[in-house]
Amino acid sequence: MSSAPSSTTPTITASAPITKSLTPTATATAASGTVNCNGVQNWQGAFAYTAGDQVIFNGQLYTARQWTFNNAPPTHTDQWTAVGTCVQPINNQANCNGVAAWQSTVAYTAGNRVTSQGHLWSAVQWTQSNVPGDASGSWKDLGACA
């Protein structure tokens, strides 16, 4: 008697290492090249900036993309665009000729300019009795008077 051929089903075993997919992240870097930063003031945390405002931070020129307050340019790249490295020396002294001294009894509207503590200041919003340079954020420092 002959035996029936044995039926074998081949078994395939596969294995693959499990890997975690990594998502690339963007790293902001300063723009290449040098730019003239004369007339541009250093970034100040106590001031509000609007889209288009420019500041100097650690020798780099940045432009605000939107309204921002107390957000340093290098750490908040969603709010600032790096323009380039400032050419040295930087002349950021303001022309204070003909600008009146700040007075606590006067009401100021956005854009009004005053001198105080040897600096030129611009009102960011309506303000009265808020001293330029205080924590209210009502004034933007435009630089030391020339």
Coordinates of N, CA and C in Angstrom, one line a residue:
M1 N 0.8 -1.1 0.0 CA 0.0 0.0 0.0 C 0.9 1.2 0.0
S2 N 0.4 2.1 -0.8 CA 1.2 3.3 -0.8 C 0.6 4.4 0.0
S3 N 1.5 5.1 0.6 CA 1.0 6.1 1.5 C 0.7 7.4 0.7
A4 N -0.3 8.0 1.1 CA -0.7 9.3 0.4 C 0.3 10.4 0.7
P5 N 0.6 11.2 -0.3 CA 1.6 12.2 0.0 C 1.1 13.1 1.1
S6 N 2.0 13.4 1.9 CA 1.6 14.3 3.0 C 1.5 15.7 2.6
S7 N 0.5 16.3 3.1 CA 0.2 17.7 2.7 C 0.7 18.6 3.8
T8 N 1.7 19.4 3.4 CA 2.2 20.4 4.3 C 2.0 21.8 3.8
T9 N 1.6 22.6 4.7 CA 1.4 24.0 4.4 C 2.6 24.7 4.9
P10 N 3.2 25.4 3.9 CA 4.4 26.2 4.4 C 4.0 27.3 5.3
T11 N 4.8 27.6 6.3 CA 4.6 28.6 7.2 C 5.6 29.7 7.0
I12 N 5.1 30.9 6.9 CA 6.0 32.1 6.7 C 6.0 32.9 7.9
T13 N 7.1 33.2 8.4 CA 7.2 34.0 9.6 C 8.1 35.3 9.3
A14 N 7.5 36.4 9.6 CA 8.2 37.7 9.3 C 8.3 38.5 10.5
S15 N 9.3 39.2 10.6 CA 9.4 40.1 11.8 C 10.1 41.4 11.3
A16 N 9.7 42.5 11.8 CA 10.3 43.8 11.5 C 10.4 44.6 12.8
P17 N 11.4 45.3 12.9 CA 11.6 46.1 14.1 C 10.5 47.2 14.1
I18 N 10.0 47.5 15.2 CA 9.0 48.6 15.4 C 9.8 49.9 15.6
T19 N 9.5 50.8 14.8 CA 10.2 52.1 15.0 C 9.2 53.2 15.1
K20 N 9.6 54.2 15.8 CA 8.7 55.4 16.0 C 9.0 56.4 15.0
S21 N 8.0 56.9 14.4 CA 8.1 57.9 13.3 C 8.4 59.2 14.0
L22 N 9.5 59.9 13.5 CA 9.8 61.2 14.0 C 9.3 62.3 13.1
T23 N 8.8 63.3 13.7 CA 8.4 64.5 12.9 C 9.4 65.6 13.0
P24 N 9.9 66.1 11.9 CA 10.9 67.1 11.9 C 10.4 68.4 12.5
T25 N 11.2 69.1 13.2 CA 10.8 70.4 13.7 C 11.7 71.5 13.1
A26 N 11.1 72.7 13.0 CA 11.8 73.8 12.4 C 12.6 74.5 13.5
T27 N 13.8 74.9 13.1 CA 14.6 75.7 14.0 C 14.8 77.1 13.4
A28 N 14.4 78.1 14.1 CA 14.6 79.5 13.6 C 16.0 79.9 13.7
T29 N 16.5 80.5 12.7 CA 17.9 81.1 12.7 C 17.8 82.5 12.2
A30 N 18.7 83.3 12.6 CA 18.8 84.7 12.2 C 19.0 84.7 10.7
A31 N 18.4 85.7 10.1 CA 18.6 85.9 8.7 C 20.1 86.2 8.4
S32 N 20.5 85.8 7.2 CA 21.9 86.1 6.8 C 22.1 87.5 6.4
G33 N 23.3 88.0 6.5 CA 23.6 89.3 6.0 C 23.5 90.3 7.2
T34 N 24.0 91.5 6.9 CA 24.0 92.6 7.8 C 23.0 93.7 7.4
V35 N 22.4 94.4 8.3 CA 21.5 95.4 8.1 C 21.8 96.6 8.9
N36 N 21.4 97.8 8.4 CA 21.5 99.0 9.2 C 20.4 99.2 10.2
C37 N 20.8 99.2 11.4 CA 19.8 99.3 12.5 C 19.7 100.7 13.2
N38 N 20.3 101.7 12.5 CA 20.3 103.0 13.1 C 18.8 103.5 13.3
G39 N 18.5 104.0 14.5 CA 17.2 104.5 14.8 C 16.3 103.5 15.4
V40 N 16.7 102.2 15.4 CA 15.9 101.1 15.9 C 16.3 100.9 17.4
Q41 N 15.3 100.8 18.2 CA 15.6 100.6 19.7 C 15.7 99.1 20.0
N42 N 16.3 98.9 21.2 CA 16.4 97.6 21.7 C 15.0 97.1 22.2
W43 N 14.8 95.8 22.1 CA 13.5 95.2 22.5 C 13.4 95.4 24.0
Q44 N 12.1 95.7 24.4 CA 11.8 96.0 25.8 C 10.6 95.1 26.1
G45 N 10.7 94.3 27.2 CA 9.6 93.4 27.5 C 8.4 94.1 28.0
A46 N 8.5 95.3 28.5 CA 7.3 95.9 29.1 C 6.5 96.7 28.1
F47 N 6.8 96.5 26.8 CA 6.1 97.3 25.8 C 5.4 96.4 24.8
A48 N 4.3 96.9 24.3 CA 3.5 96.2 23.2 C 4.1 96.6 21.9
Y49 N 4.2 95.7 21.0 CA 4.6 95.9 19.6 C 3.5 95.5 18.7
T50 N 3.4 96.2 17.5 CA 2.4 95.8 16.5 C 3.1 95.4 15.3
A51 N 2.4 94.7 14.4 CA 2.9 94.2 13.1 C 3.7 95.3 12.4
G52 N 5.0 95.0 12.1 CA 5.8 95.9 11.3 C 6.8 96.7 12.2
D53 N 6.6 96.7 13.5 CA 7.5 97.3 14.4 C 8.9 96.6 14.4
Q54 N 10.0 97.3 14.5 CA 11.3 96.7 14.5 C 12.0 96.9 15.8
V55 N 12.8 95.9 16.2 CA 13.6 96.0 17.5 C 14.9 95.3 17.2
I56 N 15.8 95.7 18.1 CA 17.1 95.0 18.2 C 17.2 94.1 19.4
F57 N 17.6 92.9 19.2 CA 17.7 91.9 20.3 C 19.0 91.2 20.1
N58 N 20.0 91.3 21.1 CA 21.3 90.7 21.0 C 22.0 90.9 19.6
G59 N 21.9 92.2 19.1 CA 22.6 92.5 17.9 C 21.9 92.1 16.6
Q60 N 20.7 91.5 16.7 CA 19.9 91.1 15.6 C 18.7 92.0 15.4
L61 N 18.4 92.3 14.2 CA 17.2 93.1 13.9 C 16.0 92.2 13.7
Y62 N 14.9 92.4 14.3 CA 13.7 91.6 14.2 C 12.5 92.5 13.8
T63 N 11.5 92.0 13.1 CA 10.3 92.7 12.7 C 9.1 91.9 13.3
A64 N 8.2 92.6 14.0 CA 7.0 92.0 14.6 C 6.1 91.5 13.5
R65 N 5.6 90.3 13.6 CA 4.6 89.8 12.6 C 3.2 90.1 13.0
Q66 N 3.0 90.4 14.3 CA 1.7 90.7 14.8 C 1.8 91.4 16.1
W67 N 0.7 91.7 16.8 CA 0.8 92.4 18.1 C 1.4 91.4 19.0
T68 N 2.4 91.9 19.9 CA 3.1 91.1 20.8 C 3.4 91.9 22.0
F69 N 3.4 91.2 23.2 CA 3.8 91.9 24.4 C 4.6 91.0 25.3
N70 N 5.8 91.4 25.7 CA 6.7 90.7 26.6 C 7.1 89.3 26.1
N71 N 7.2 89.2 24.7 CA 7.6 88.0 24.1 C 8.9 88.2 23.3
A72 N 10.0 87.8 23.8 CA 11.4 88.0 23.2 C 11.5 87.4 21.9
P73 N 12.0 88.1 20.9 CA 12.1 87.7 19.5 C 12.7 86.3 19.3
P74 N 13.9 85.9 19.9 CA 14.4 84.6 19.6 C 13.6 83.4 20.1
T75 N 12.8 83.6 21.1 CA 12.1 82.5 21.7 C 10.6 82.5 21.2
H76 N 10.2 83.5 20.5 CA 8.8 83.6 20.0 C 8.9 83.8 18.5
T77 N 9.4 82.9 17.7 CA 9.6 83.1 16.3 C 8.3 83.1 15.5
D78 N 7.2 82.7 16.2 CA 5.9 82.9 15.5 C 5.4 84.3 15.5
Q79 N 6.0 85.1 16.4 CA 5.6 86.5 16.5 C 6.7 87.5 15.9
W80 N 7.9 87.0 15.6 CA 8.9 87.9 15.1 C 9.6 87.2 13.9
T81 N 10.1 88.1 13.0 CA 10.9 87.6 11.9 C 12.3 88.2 12.0
A82 N 13.3 87.3 12.0 CA 14.7 87.8 12.0 C 15.0 88.4 10.7
V83 N 15.6 89.6 10.7 CA 15.9 90.3 9.5 C 17.4 90.2 9.1
G84 N 18.3 90.3 10.1 CA 19.7 90.2 9.9 C 20.5 90.7 11.1
T85 N 21.8 90.7 11.0 CA 22.7 91.2 12.0 C 22.9 92.7 11.8
C86 N 22.8 93.4 12.9 CA 23.0 94.9 12.8 C 24.5 95.2 12.6
V87 N 24.7 96.2 11.7 CA 26.0 96.7 11.4 C 26.4 97.6 12.6
Q88 N 27.6 97.5 13.1 CA 28.0 98.2 14.2 C 28.8 99.5 13.8
P89 N 28.8 100.6 14.4 CA 28.0 100.9 15.6 C 26.6 101.3 15.3
I90 N 25.7 101.1 16.2 CA 24.3 101.5 16.0 C 24.0 102.8 16.6
N91 N 23.5 103.7 15.8 CA 23.1 105.0 16.3 C 21.6 105.0 16.5
N92 N 21.2 104.8 17.8 CA 19.7 104.8 18.0 C 19.3 106.0 18.9
Q93 N 20.0 107.1 18.8 CA 19.6 108.3 19.5 C 18.4 109.0 18.8
A94 N 17.5 109.5 19.6 CA 16.3 110.1 19.0 C 16.4 111.6 19.0
N95 N 15.8 112.2 18.0 CA 15.7 113.7 17.9 C 14.6 114.2 18.7
C96 N 14.9 114.9 19.8 CA 13.9 115.3 20.8 C 13.7 116.8 20.6
N97 N 14.2 117.5 19.6 CA 14.1 118.9 19.4 C 12.6 119.2 19.2
G98 N 12.1 120.2 20.0 CA 10.7 120.7 19.9 C 9.7 119.8 20.5
V99 N 10.1 118.7 21.2 CA 9.1 117.8 21.8 C 9.0 118.2 23.3
A100 N 7.7 118.4 23.7 CA 7.4 118.8 25.1 C 7.7 117.7 26.1
A101 N 8.0 118.2 27.3 CA 8.3 117.3 28.4 C 6.9 116.7 28.9
W102 N 7.0 115.4 29.3 CA 5.8 114.7 29.8 C 5.2 115.5 31.1
Q103 N 3.9 115.5 31.2 CA 3.2 116.2 32.3 C 2.1 115.2 32.8
S104 N 2.0 115.0 34.0 CA 1.1 114.0 34.6 C -0.4 114.5 34.4
T105 N -0.6 115.8 34.2 CA -2.0 116.3 34.1 C -2.5 116.3 32.7
V106 N -1.7 116.0 31.7 CA -2.1 116.0 30.3 C -2.5 114.6 29.9
A107 N -3.6 114.6 29.1 CA -4.1 113.3 28.5 C -3.4 113.2 27.2
Y108 N -2.8 112.0 26.9 CA -2.1 111.7 25.7 C -2.8 110.6 24.9
T109 N -2.8 110.7 23.6 CA -3.4 109.7 22.8 C -2.3 109.0 22.0
A110 N -2.7 107.8 21.5 CA -1.7 107.0 20.8 C -0.9 107.8 19.7
G111 N 0.4 107.7 19.8 CA 1.2 108.5 18.8 C 1.8 109.8 19.3
N112 N 1.2 110.3 20.4 CA 1.7 111.5 21.0 C 3.1 111.3 21.5
R113 N 4.0 112.3 21.3 CA 5.4 112.1 21.8 C 5.7 113.1 22.9
V114 N 6.5 112.6 23.8 CA 7.0 113.4 24.9 C 8.4 113.1 25.2
T115 N 9.1 114.0 26.0 CA 10.4 113.6 26.5 C 10.3 113.4 28.0
S116 N 11.1 112.4 28.5 CA 11.1 112.1 29.9 C 12.3 111.4 30.2
Q117 N 13.0 111.7 31.3 CA 14.2 111.0 31.8 C 15.3 110.9 30.7
G118 N 15.4 112.0 29.8 CA 16.4 112.0 28.8 C 16.1 111.2 27.6
H119 N 14.8 110.7 27.5 CA 14.4 109.8 26.3 C 13.2 110.4 25.6
L120 N 13.0 110.0 24.4 CA 11.8 110.3 23.6 C 10.9 109.1 23.7
W121 N 9.6 109.4 24.0 CA 8.6 108.4 24.2 C 7.4 108.6 23.3
S122 N 6.8 107.6 22.9 CA 5.5 107.7 22.1 C 4.4 106.9 22.8
A123 N 3.3 107.6 23.0 CA 2.1 106.9 23.6 C 1.6 105.8 22.8
V124 N 1.4 104.6 23.4 CA 0.9 103.4 22.7 C -0.6 103.5 22.7
Q125 N -1.2 104.1 23.6 CA -2.6 104.2 23.8 C -3.0 105.5 24.5
W126 N -4.3 105.7 24.7 CA -4.6 106.9 25.5 C -4.1 106.7 26.9
T127 N -3.5 107.7 27.5 CA -3.0 107.6 28.8 C -2.9 109.0 29.5
Q128 N -3.1 109.0 30.8 CA -2.9 110.2 31.6 C -2.3 109.7 32.9
S129 N -1.3 110.4 33.4 CA -0.6 110.1 34.6 C 0.2 108.9 34.7
N130 N 0.3 108.1 33.6 CA 1.2 107.0 33.5 C 2.6 107.5 33.1
V131 N 3.5 107.3 34.0 CA 4.9 107.8 33.7 C 5.5 107.0 32.6
P132 N 6.1 107.7 31.6 CA 6.9 106.9 30.6 C 7.9 106.0 31.2
G133 N 7.9 104.8 30.9 CA 8.9 103.8 31.4 C 8.3 103.0 32.6
D134 N 7.1 103.3 33.0 CA 6.5 102.5 34.1 C 6.0 101.2 33.5
A135 N 5.4 100.3 34.4 CA 5.0 99.0 34.0 C 3.7 99.0 33.3
S136 N 3.0 100.1 33.1 CA 1.7 100.1 32.4 C 1.8 99.7 30.9
G137 N 2.9 99.9 30.3 CA 3.0 99.7 28.9 C 2.4 100.7 28.0
S138 N 2.1 101.9 28.6 CA 1.4 102.9 27.9 C 2.4 103.7 27.0
W139 N 3.7 103.6 27.2 CA 4.7 104.4 26.4 C 5.7 103.4 25.8
K140 N 6.1 103.8 24.6 CA 7.2 103.1 23.9 C 8.4 104.0 23.9
D141 N 9.5 103.5 24.3 CA 10.8 104.2 24.4 C 11.4 104.3 22.9
L142 N 11.5 105.5 22.4 CA 12.1 105.7 21.1 C 13.6 106.0 21.1
G143 N 14.2 106.0 22.3 CA 15.6 106.2 22.4 C 16.0 107.4 23.2
A144 N 17.3 107.4 23.6 CA 17.9 108.5 24.3 C 17.9 109.7 23.4
C145 N 17.6 110.9 24.0 CA 17.7 112.1 23.2 C 19.1 112.4 22.7
A146 N 19.3 112.8 21.5 CA 20.6 113.1 20.9 C 21.1 114.4 21.5

